Tab-separated table of C-alpha atoms in Angstrom:
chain	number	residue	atom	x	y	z
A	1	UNK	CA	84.494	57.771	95.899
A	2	UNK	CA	84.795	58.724	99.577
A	3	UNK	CA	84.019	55.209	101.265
A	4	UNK	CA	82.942	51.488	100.004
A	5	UNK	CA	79.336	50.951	98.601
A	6	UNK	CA	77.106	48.149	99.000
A	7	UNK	CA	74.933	47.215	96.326
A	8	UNK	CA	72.004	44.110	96.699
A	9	UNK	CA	72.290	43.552	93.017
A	10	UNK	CA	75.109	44.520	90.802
A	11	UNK	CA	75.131	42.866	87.076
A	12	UNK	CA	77.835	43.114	84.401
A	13	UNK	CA	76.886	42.600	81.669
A	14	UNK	CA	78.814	41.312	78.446
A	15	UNK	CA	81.946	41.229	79.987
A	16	UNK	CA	84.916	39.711	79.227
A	17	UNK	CA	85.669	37.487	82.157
A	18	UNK	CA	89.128	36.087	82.738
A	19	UNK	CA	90.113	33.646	85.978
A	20	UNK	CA	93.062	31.369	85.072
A	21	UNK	CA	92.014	29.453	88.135
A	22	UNK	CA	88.857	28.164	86.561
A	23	UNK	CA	89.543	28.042	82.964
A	24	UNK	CA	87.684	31.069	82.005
A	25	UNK	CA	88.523	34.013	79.658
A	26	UNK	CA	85.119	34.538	77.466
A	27	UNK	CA	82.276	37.337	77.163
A	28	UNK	CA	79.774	36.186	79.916
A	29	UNK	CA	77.826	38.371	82.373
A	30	UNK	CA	78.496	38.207	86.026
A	31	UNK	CA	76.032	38.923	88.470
A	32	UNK	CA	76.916	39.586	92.266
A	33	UNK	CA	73.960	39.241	94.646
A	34	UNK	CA	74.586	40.951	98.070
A	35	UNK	CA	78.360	40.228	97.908
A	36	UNK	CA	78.800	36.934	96.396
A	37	UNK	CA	78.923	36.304	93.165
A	38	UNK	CA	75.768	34.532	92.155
A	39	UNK	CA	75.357	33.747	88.404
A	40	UNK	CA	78.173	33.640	85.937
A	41	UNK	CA	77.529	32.634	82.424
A	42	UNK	CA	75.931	34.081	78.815
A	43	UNK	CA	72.211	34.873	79.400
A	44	UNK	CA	72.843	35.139	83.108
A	45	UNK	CA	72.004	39.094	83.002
A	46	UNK	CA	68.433	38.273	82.250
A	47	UNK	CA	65.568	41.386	81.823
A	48	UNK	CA	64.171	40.553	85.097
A	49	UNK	CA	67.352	40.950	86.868
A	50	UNK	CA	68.224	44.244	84.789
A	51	UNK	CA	64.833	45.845	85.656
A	52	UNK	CA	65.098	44.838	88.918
A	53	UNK	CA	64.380	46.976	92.229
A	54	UNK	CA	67.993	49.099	93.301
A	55	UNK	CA	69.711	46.679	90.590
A	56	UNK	CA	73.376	47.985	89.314
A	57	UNK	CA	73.928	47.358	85.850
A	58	UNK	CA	77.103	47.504	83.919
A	59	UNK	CA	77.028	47.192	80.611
A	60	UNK	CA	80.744	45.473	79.862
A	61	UNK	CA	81.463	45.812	76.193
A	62	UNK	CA	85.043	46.229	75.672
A	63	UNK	CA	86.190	45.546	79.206
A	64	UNK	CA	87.881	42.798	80.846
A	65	UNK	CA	86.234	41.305	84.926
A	66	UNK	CA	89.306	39.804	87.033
A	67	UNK	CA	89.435	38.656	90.076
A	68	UNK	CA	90.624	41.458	92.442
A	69	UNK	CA	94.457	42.213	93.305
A	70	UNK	CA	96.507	40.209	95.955
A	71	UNK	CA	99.542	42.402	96.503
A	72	UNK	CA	102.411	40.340	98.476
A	73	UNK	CA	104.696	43.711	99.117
A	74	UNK	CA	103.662	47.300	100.155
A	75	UNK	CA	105.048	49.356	102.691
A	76	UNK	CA	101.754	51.670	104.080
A	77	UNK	CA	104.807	53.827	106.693
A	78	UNK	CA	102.161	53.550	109.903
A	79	UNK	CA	102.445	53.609	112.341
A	80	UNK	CA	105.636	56.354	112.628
A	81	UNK	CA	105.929	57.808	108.904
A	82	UNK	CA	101.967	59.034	108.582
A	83	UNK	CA	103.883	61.774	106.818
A	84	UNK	CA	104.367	59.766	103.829
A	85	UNK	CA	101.649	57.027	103.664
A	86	UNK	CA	99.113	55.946	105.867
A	87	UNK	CA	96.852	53.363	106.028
A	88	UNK	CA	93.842	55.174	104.534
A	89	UNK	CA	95.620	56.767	101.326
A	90	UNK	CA	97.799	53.652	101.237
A	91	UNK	CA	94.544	51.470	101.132
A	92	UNK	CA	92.749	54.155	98.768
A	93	UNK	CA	96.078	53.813	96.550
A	94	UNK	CA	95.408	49.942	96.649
A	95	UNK	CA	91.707	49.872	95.849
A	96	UNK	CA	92.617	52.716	93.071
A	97	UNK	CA	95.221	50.335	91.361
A	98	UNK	CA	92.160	46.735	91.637
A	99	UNK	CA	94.019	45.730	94.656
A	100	UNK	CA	91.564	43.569	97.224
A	101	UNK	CA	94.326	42.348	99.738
A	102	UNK	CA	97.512	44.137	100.691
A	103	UNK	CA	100.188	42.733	102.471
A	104	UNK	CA	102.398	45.070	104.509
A	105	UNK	CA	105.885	44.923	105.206
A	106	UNK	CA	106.932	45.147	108.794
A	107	UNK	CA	109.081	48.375	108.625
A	108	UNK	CA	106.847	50.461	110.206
A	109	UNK	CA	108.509	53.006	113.300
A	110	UNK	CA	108.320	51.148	115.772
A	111	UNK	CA	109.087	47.537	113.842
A	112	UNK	CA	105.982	45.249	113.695
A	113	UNK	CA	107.607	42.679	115.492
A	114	UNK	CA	105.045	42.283	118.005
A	115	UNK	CA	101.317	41.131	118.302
A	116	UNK	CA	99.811	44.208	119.790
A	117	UNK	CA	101.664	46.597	116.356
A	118	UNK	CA	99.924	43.592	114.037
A	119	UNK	CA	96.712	43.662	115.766
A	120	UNK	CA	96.657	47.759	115.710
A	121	UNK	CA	97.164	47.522	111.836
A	122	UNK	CA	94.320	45.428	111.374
A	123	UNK	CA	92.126	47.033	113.796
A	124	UNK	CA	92.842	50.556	112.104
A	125	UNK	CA	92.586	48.825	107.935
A	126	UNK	CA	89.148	47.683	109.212
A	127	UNK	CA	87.765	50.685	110.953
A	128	UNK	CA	88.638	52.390	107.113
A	129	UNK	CA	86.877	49.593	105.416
A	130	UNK	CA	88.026	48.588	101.719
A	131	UNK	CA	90.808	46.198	101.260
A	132	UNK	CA	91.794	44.221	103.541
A	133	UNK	CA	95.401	44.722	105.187
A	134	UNK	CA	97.478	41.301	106.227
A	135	UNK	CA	100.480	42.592	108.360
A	136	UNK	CA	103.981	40.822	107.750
A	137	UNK	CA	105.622	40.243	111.006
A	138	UNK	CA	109.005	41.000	111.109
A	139	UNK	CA	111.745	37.910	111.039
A	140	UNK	CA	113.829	39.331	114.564
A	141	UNK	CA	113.245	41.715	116.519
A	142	UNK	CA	113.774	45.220	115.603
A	143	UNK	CA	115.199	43.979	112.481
A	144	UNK	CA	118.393	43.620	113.520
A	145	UNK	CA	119.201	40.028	112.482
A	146	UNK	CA	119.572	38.608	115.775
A	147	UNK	CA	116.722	37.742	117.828
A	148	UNK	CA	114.226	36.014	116.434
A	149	UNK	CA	110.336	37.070	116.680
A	150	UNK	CA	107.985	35.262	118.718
A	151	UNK	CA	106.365	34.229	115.179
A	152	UNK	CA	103.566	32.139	117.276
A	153	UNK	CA	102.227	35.305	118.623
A	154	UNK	CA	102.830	37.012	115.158
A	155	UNK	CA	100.774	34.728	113.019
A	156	UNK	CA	97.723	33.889	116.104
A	157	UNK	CA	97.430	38.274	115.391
A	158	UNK	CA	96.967	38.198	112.264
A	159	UNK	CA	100.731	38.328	110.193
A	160	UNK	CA	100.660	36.094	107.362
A	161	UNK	CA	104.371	35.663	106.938
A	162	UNK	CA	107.658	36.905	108.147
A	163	UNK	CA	110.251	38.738	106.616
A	164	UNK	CA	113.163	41.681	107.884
A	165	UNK	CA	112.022	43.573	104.570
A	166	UNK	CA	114.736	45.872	103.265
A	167	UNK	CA	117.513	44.110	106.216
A	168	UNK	CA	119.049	41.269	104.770
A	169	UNK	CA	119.326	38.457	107.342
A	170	UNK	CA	122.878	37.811	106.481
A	171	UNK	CA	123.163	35.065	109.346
A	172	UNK	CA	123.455	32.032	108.490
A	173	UNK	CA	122.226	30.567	111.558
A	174	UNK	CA	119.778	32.901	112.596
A	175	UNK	CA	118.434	32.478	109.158
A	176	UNK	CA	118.483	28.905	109.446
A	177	UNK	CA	116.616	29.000	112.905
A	178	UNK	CA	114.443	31.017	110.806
A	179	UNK	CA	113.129	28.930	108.844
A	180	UNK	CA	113.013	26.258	111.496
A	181	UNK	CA	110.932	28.262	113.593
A	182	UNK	CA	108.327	29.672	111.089
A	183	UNK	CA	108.267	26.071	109.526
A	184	UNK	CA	106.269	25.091	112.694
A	185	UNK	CA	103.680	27.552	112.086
A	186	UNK	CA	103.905	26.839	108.046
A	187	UNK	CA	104.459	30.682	107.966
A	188	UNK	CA	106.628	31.509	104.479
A	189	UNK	CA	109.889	33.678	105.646
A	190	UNK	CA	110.151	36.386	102.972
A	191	UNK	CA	114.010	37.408	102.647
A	192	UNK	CA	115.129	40.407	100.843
A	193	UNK	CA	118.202	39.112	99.363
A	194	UNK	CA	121.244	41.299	99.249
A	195	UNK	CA	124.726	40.655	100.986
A	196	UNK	CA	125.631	44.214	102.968
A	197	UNK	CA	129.206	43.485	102.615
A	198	UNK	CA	128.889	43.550	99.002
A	199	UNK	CA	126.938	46.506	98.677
A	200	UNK	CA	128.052	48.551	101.208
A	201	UNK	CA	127.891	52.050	99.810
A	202	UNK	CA	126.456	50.722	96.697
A	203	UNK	CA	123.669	53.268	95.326
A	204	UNK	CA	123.197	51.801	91.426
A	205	UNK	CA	123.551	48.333	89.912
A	206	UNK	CA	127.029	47.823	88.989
A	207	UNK	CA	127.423	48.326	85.036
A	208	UNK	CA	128.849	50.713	82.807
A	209	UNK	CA	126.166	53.104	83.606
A	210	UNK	CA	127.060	53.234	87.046
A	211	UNK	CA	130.512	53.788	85.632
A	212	UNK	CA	129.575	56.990	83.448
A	213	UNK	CA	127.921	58.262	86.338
A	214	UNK	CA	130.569	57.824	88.828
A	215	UNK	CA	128.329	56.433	91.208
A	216	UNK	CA	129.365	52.773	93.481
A	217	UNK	CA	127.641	50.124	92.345
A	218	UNK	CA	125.749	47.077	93.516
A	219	UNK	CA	126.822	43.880	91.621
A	220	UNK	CA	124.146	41.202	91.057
A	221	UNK	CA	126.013	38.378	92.557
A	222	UNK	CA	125.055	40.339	96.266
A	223	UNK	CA	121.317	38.730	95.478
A	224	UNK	CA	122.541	35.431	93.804
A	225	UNK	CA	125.207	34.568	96.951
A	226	UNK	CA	122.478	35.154	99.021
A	227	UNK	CA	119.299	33.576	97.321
A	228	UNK	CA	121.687	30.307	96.315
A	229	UNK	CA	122.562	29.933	100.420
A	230	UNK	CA	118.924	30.273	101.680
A	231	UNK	CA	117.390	27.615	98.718
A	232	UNK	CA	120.327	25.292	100.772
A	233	UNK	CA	118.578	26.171	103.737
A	234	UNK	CA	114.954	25.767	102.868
A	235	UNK	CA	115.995	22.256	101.369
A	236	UNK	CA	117.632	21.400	104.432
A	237	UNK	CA	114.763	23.043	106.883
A	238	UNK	CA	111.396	21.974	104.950
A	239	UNK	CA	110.574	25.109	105.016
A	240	UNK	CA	108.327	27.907	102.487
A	241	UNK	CA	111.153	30.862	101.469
A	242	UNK	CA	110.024	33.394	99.490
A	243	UNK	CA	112.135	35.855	97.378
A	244	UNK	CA	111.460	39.597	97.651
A	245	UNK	CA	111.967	41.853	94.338
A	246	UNK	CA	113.946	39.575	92.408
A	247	UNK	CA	115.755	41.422	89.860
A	248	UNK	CA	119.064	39.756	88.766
A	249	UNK	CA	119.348	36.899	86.076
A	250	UNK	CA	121.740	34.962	88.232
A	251	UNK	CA	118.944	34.420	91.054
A	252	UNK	CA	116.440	33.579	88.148
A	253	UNK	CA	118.905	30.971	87.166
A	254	UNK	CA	119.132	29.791	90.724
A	255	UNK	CA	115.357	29.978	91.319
A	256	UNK	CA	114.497	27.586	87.973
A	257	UNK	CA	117.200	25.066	89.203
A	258	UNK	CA	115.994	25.297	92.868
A	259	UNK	CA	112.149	24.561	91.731
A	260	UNK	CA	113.344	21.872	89.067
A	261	UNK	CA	114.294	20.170	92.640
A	262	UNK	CA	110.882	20.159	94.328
A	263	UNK	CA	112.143	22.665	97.100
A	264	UNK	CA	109.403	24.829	98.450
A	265	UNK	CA	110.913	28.592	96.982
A	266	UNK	CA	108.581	30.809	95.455
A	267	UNK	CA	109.144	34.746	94.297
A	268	UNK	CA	108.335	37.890	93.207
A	269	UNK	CA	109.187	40.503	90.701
A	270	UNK	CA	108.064	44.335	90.886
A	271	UNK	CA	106.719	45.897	87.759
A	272	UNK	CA	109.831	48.480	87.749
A	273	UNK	CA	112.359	45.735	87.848
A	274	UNK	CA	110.067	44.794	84.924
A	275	UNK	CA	110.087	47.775	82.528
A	276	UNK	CA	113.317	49.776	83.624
A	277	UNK	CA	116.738	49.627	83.365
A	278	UNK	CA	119.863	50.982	84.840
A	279	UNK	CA	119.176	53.703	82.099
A	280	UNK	CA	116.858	55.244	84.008
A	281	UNK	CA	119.412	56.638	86.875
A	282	UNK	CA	121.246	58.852	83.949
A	283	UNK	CA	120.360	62.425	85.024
A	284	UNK	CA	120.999	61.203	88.807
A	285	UNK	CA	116.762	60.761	88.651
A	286	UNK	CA	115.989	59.986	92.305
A	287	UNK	CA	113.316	58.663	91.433
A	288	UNK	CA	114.900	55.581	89.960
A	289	UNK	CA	117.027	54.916	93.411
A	290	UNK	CA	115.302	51.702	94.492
A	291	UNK	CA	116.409	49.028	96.457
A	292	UNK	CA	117.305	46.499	94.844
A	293	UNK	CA	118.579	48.581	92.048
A	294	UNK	CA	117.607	48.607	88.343
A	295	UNK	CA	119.194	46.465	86.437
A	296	UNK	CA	120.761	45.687	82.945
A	297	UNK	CA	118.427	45.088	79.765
A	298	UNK	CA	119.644	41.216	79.819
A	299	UNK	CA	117.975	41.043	83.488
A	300	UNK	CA	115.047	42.827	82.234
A	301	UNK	CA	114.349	40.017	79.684
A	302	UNK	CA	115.050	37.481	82.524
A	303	UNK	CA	112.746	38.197	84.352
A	304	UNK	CA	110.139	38.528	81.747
A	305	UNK	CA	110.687	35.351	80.695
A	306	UNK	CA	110.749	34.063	84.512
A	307	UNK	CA	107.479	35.381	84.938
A	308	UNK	CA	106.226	33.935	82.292
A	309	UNK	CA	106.836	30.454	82.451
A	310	UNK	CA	106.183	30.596	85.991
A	311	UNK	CA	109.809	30.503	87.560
A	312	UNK	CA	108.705	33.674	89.015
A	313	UNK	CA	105.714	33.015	90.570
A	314	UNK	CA	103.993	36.223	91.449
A	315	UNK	CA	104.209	40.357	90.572
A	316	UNK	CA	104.227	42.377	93.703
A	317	UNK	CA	104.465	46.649	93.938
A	318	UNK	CA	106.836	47.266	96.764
A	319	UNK	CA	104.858	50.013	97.076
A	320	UNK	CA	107.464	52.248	98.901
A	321	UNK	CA	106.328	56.065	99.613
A	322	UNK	CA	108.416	59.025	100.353
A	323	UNK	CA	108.026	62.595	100.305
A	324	UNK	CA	110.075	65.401	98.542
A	325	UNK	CA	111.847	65.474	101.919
A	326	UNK	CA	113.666	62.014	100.820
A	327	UNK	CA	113.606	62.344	97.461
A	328	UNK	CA	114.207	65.722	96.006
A	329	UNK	CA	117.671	65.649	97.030
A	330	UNK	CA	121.384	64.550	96.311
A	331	UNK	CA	120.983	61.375	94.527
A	332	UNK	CA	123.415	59.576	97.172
A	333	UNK	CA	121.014	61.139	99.927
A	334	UNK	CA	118.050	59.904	98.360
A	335	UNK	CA	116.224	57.114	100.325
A	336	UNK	CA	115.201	54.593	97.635
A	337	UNK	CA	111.949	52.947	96.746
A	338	UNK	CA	108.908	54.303	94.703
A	339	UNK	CA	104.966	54.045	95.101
A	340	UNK	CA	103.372	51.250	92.846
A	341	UNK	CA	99.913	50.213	93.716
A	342	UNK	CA	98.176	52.617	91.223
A	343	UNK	CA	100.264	51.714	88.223
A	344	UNK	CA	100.598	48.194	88.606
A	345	UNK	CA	97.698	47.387	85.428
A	346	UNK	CA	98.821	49.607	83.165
A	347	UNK	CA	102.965	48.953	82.830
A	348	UNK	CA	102.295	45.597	82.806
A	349	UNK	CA	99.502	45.685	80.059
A	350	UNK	CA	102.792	46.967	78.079
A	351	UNK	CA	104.253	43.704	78.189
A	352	UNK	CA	101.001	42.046	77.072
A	353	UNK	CA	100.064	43.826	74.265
A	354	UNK	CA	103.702	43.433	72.598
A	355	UNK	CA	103.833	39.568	73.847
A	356	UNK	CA	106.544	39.847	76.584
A	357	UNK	CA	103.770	38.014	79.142
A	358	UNK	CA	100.106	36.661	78.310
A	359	UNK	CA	97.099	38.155	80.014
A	360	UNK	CA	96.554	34.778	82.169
A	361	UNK	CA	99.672	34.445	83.332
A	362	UNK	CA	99.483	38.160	84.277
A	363	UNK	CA	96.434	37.909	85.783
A	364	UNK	CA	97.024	34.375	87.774
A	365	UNK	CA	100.472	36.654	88.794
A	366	UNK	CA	98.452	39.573	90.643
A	367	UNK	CA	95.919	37.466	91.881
A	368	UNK	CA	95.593	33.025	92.531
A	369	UNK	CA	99.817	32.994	92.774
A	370	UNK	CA	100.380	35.788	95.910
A	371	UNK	CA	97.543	34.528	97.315
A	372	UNK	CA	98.516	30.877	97.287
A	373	UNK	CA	101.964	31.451	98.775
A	374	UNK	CA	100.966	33.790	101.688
A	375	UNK	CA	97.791	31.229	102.643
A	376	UNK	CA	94.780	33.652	101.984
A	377	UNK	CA	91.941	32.574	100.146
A	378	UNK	CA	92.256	34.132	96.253
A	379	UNK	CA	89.850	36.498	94.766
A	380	UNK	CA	87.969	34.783	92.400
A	381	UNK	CA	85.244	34.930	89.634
A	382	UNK	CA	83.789	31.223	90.704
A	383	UNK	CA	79.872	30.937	91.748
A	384	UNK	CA	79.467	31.702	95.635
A	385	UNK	CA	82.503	33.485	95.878
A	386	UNK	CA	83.143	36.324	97.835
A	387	UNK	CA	83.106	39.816	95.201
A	388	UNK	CA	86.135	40.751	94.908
A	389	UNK	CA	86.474	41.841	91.206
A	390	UNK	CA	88.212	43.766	89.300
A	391	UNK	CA	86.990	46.226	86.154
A	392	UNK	CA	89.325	47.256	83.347
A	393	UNK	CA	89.105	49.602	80.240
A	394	UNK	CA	92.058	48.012	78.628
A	395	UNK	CA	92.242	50.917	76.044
A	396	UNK	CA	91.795	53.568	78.311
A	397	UNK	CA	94.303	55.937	77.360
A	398	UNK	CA	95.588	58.323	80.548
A	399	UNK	CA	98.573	59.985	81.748
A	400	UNK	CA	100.632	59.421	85.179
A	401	UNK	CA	99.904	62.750	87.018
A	402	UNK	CA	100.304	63.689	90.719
A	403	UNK	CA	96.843	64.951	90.840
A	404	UNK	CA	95.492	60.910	89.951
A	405	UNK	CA	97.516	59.527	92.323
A	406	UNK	CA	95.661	58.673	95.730
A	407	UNK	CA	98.845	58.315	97.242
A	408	UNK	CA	100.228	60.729	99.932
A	409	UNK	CA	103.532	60.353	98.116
A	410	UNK	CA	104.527	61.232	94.093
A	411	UNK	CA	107.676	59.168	93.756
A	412	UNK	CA	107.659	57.591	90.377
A	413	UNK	CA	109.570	58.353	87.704
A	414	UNK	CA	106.898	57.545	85.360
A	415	UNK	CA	105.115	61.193	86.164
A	416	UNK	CA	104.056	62.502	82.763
A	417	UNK	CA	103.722	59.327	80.958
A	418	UNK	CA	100.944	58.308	78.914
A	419	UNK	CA	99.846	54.963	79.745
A	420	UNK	CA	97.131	52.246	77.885
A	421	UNK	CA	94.859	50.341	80.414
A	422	UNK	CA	93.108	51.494	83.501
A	423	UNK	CA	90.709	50.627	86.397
A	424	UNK	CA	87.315	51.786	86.479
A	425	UNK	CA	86.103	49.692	89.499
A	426	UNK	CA	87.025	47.729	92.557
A	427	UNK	CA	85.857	45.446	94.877
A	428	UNK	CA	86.821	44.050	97.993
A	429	UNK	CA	85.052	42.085	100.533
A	430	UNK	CA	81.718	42.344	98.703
A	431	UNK	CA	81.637	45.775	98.297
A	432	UNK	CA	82.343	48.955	95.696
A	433	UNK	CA	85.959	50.502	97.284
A	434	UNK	CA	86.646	52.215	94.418
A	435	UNK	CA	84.838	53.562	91.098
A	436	UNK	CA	87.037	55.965	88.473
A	437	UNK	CA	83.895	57.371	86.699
A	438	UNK	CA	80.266	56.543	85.902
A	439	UNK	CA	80.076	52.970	84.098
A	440	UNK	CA	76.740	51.913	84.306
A	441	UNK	CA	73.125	52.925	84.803
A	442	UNK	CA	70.818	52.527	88.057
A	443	UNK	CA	67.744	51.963	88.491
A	444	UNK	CA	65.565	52.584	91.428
A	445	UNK	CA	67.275	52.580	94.833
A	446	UNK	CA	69.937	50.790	96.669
């Protein structure tokens, strides 16, 4: 649909509503009354409301109501890399894939590691309308793991938390000034965890595949050294650390012991770290060159099984676009990263329906958990609260194409594959942002 729609009455009706939040995973019907949701319950979709003037009904047989999409990791390239993303297709991407929030990593050209590049980014994600866009304010300045943001200025513009994305900071006292610093402003540092000395060169995990293929690779204990010394630190600080794109076994091991303790560490997993392995890469596939790298089979199930039971507490894209110009290349020349926000729902219905992860958990994962540890207010199917839902057709049956991607970039290597599960509306701040295809009947006008 070309721009968000506003509706004074929207109904679904016989749905199958599911908020772990509240408790709730039964057929009800919702009904959302100028942008709040106003009756939820059987019986709640009465005649009167369906007949009523400009009232939306969707009838809900078969599909599933969540609350809308909290995504703790996407990189939208503007300002400086419009070529690849921007904030409008990134945004359209995100409202595509039942995304209501979208939190952006600070790796933008030049760095958001000021207030005036935060305020700009929310400025332009609200002249667009559709989901909101919370900058993340970058940990020191420029990235460079020295000079630490003025995170005051960061978080009064808007940045709700503070991380040097795909730069390590490998300094143990800046790092620990860090978290002293951002602790102040209760502002969770986000630290992609990977020690450069140890992966210098690297370009695969470290395995036999990367073996076969001749190719350096990237052992897991450059995530665990790191992970294990900044848990010290955020015991010894107070303060909320967050793990980007977990993906070794090690650091799951490290996470479970760390939260066993009462320290204040939460993470996140990407749904590629979830359903590939180092596999993938045979064939030098560029499109498998991410950062961190995928892993062994025995991570894969780690991670699973950290997500879970919780140890992992939320599922984020790191929704990283490029264009042929990075990708279709030399693998070693390849910049890594693919896009995520559209095919978040379906890869991880996978892992439902054959009992790797229940729906709550799932749900809670992409929704209450990301918003809890980056201090917005979760989507959520409760009485009075803000609409911001989420339709599926769980056994919508599709496959990945460029041309169904809202994306400015195509780099996934799941192009051509049929997938099970799909979203046929979203909204965000009250309103329709997205809509795959006629699901209900109208009456009268809006």
């Amino acid at each position: 649909m070309s721009g968000p729609a506003s509706y004074d009455l929207l109904v679904f009706a016989a749905v199958r509503a599911i908020d772990p939040a509240l408790g709730l995973d039964e057929v009800v019907d919702v009904v959302v009354e100028k942008g709040r949701i106003a009756r939820v319950g059987r019986g709640a979709a009465t005649a009167e409301l369906r007949s009523a003037q400009g009232a939306r009904v969707i009838e809900g047989e078969g599909l599933l109501l969540l609350p809308a999409f909290v995504d703790l990791h996407a990189h939208l390239r503007e300002p400086g890399q419009e070529y690849k993303e921007d904030i409008a297709s990134g945004l359209a991407a995100a409202a595509a894939g039942g995304f209501a929030h979208v939190c952006a990593m600070p790796n933008t050209r030049p760095v958001n590691d000021t207030r005036s590049i935060t305020e700009a980014m929310i400025a332009r994600a609200r002249q667009i309308g559709g989901p909101a866009l919370h900058p993340i304010g970058a940990i020191t300045m420029g990235q460079k793991g020295a000079e630490l943001t003025e995170m005051a200025d960061l978080k009064d513009a808007g940045a709700v938390a503070v991380s040097d994305d795909g730069r390590c900071v490998t300094s143990s006292a800046v790092m620990r000034r860090a978290l002293e610093y951002a602790a102040t402003f209760d502002l969770p540092v986000i630290q992609h965890a990977e020690d450069h000395a140890l992966t210098e060169g690297a370009l695969m995990h470290e395995g036999a595949v990367s073996t076969k293929l001749g190719l350096r690779g990237w052992p897991r204990v450059a995530e665990d050294i790191i992970v294990a010394r900044d848990i010290l630190l955020a015991e010894a600080t107070g303060a909320r650390y967050h793990v980007a794109h977990v993906s070794s076994r090690g650091a799951v091991r490290i996470l479970r012991e760390a939260k066993s303790r009462g320290i204040k560490v939460t993470a996140e997993v990407t749904p590629h770290h979830l359903t590939l392995t180092d596999a993938a890469v045979i064939g030098y596939d560029t499109a498998c060159r991410v950062n961190p790298p995928l892993r062994e089979a025995e991570d894969v199930a780690a991670l699973c099984e950290a997500l879970a039971d919780g140890t992992i507490d939320a599922v984020a894209t790191d929704h990283a676009p490029h264009s042929p110009l990075e990708k279709d290349c030399e693998f070693a020349e390849a910049s890594p990263g693919m896009i995520g926000l559209e095919l978040v729902l379906p890869l991880l219905l996978a892992l439902v329906r054959d009992k790797s992860l229940p729906l709550g958990r799932l749900v809670d994962a992409l929704t209450a958990a990301p918003a809890r540890i980056v201090g917005l207010t979760a989507p959520s199917l409760r009485e009075g609260a803000l609409g911001e839902l989420c339709l599926i057709d769980p056994t919508a049956r599709w496959t990945i194409s460029p041309e169904r991607l809202r994306s400015k970039s195509k780099n996934t290597p799941f192009l051509g594959k049929e997938v099970t599960g799909a979203v046929r509306m979203t909204l965000a701040g009250g309103r329709v942002v997205h809509e795959a295809e006629t699901t209900s009947s109208q009456r009268g006008a809006n």
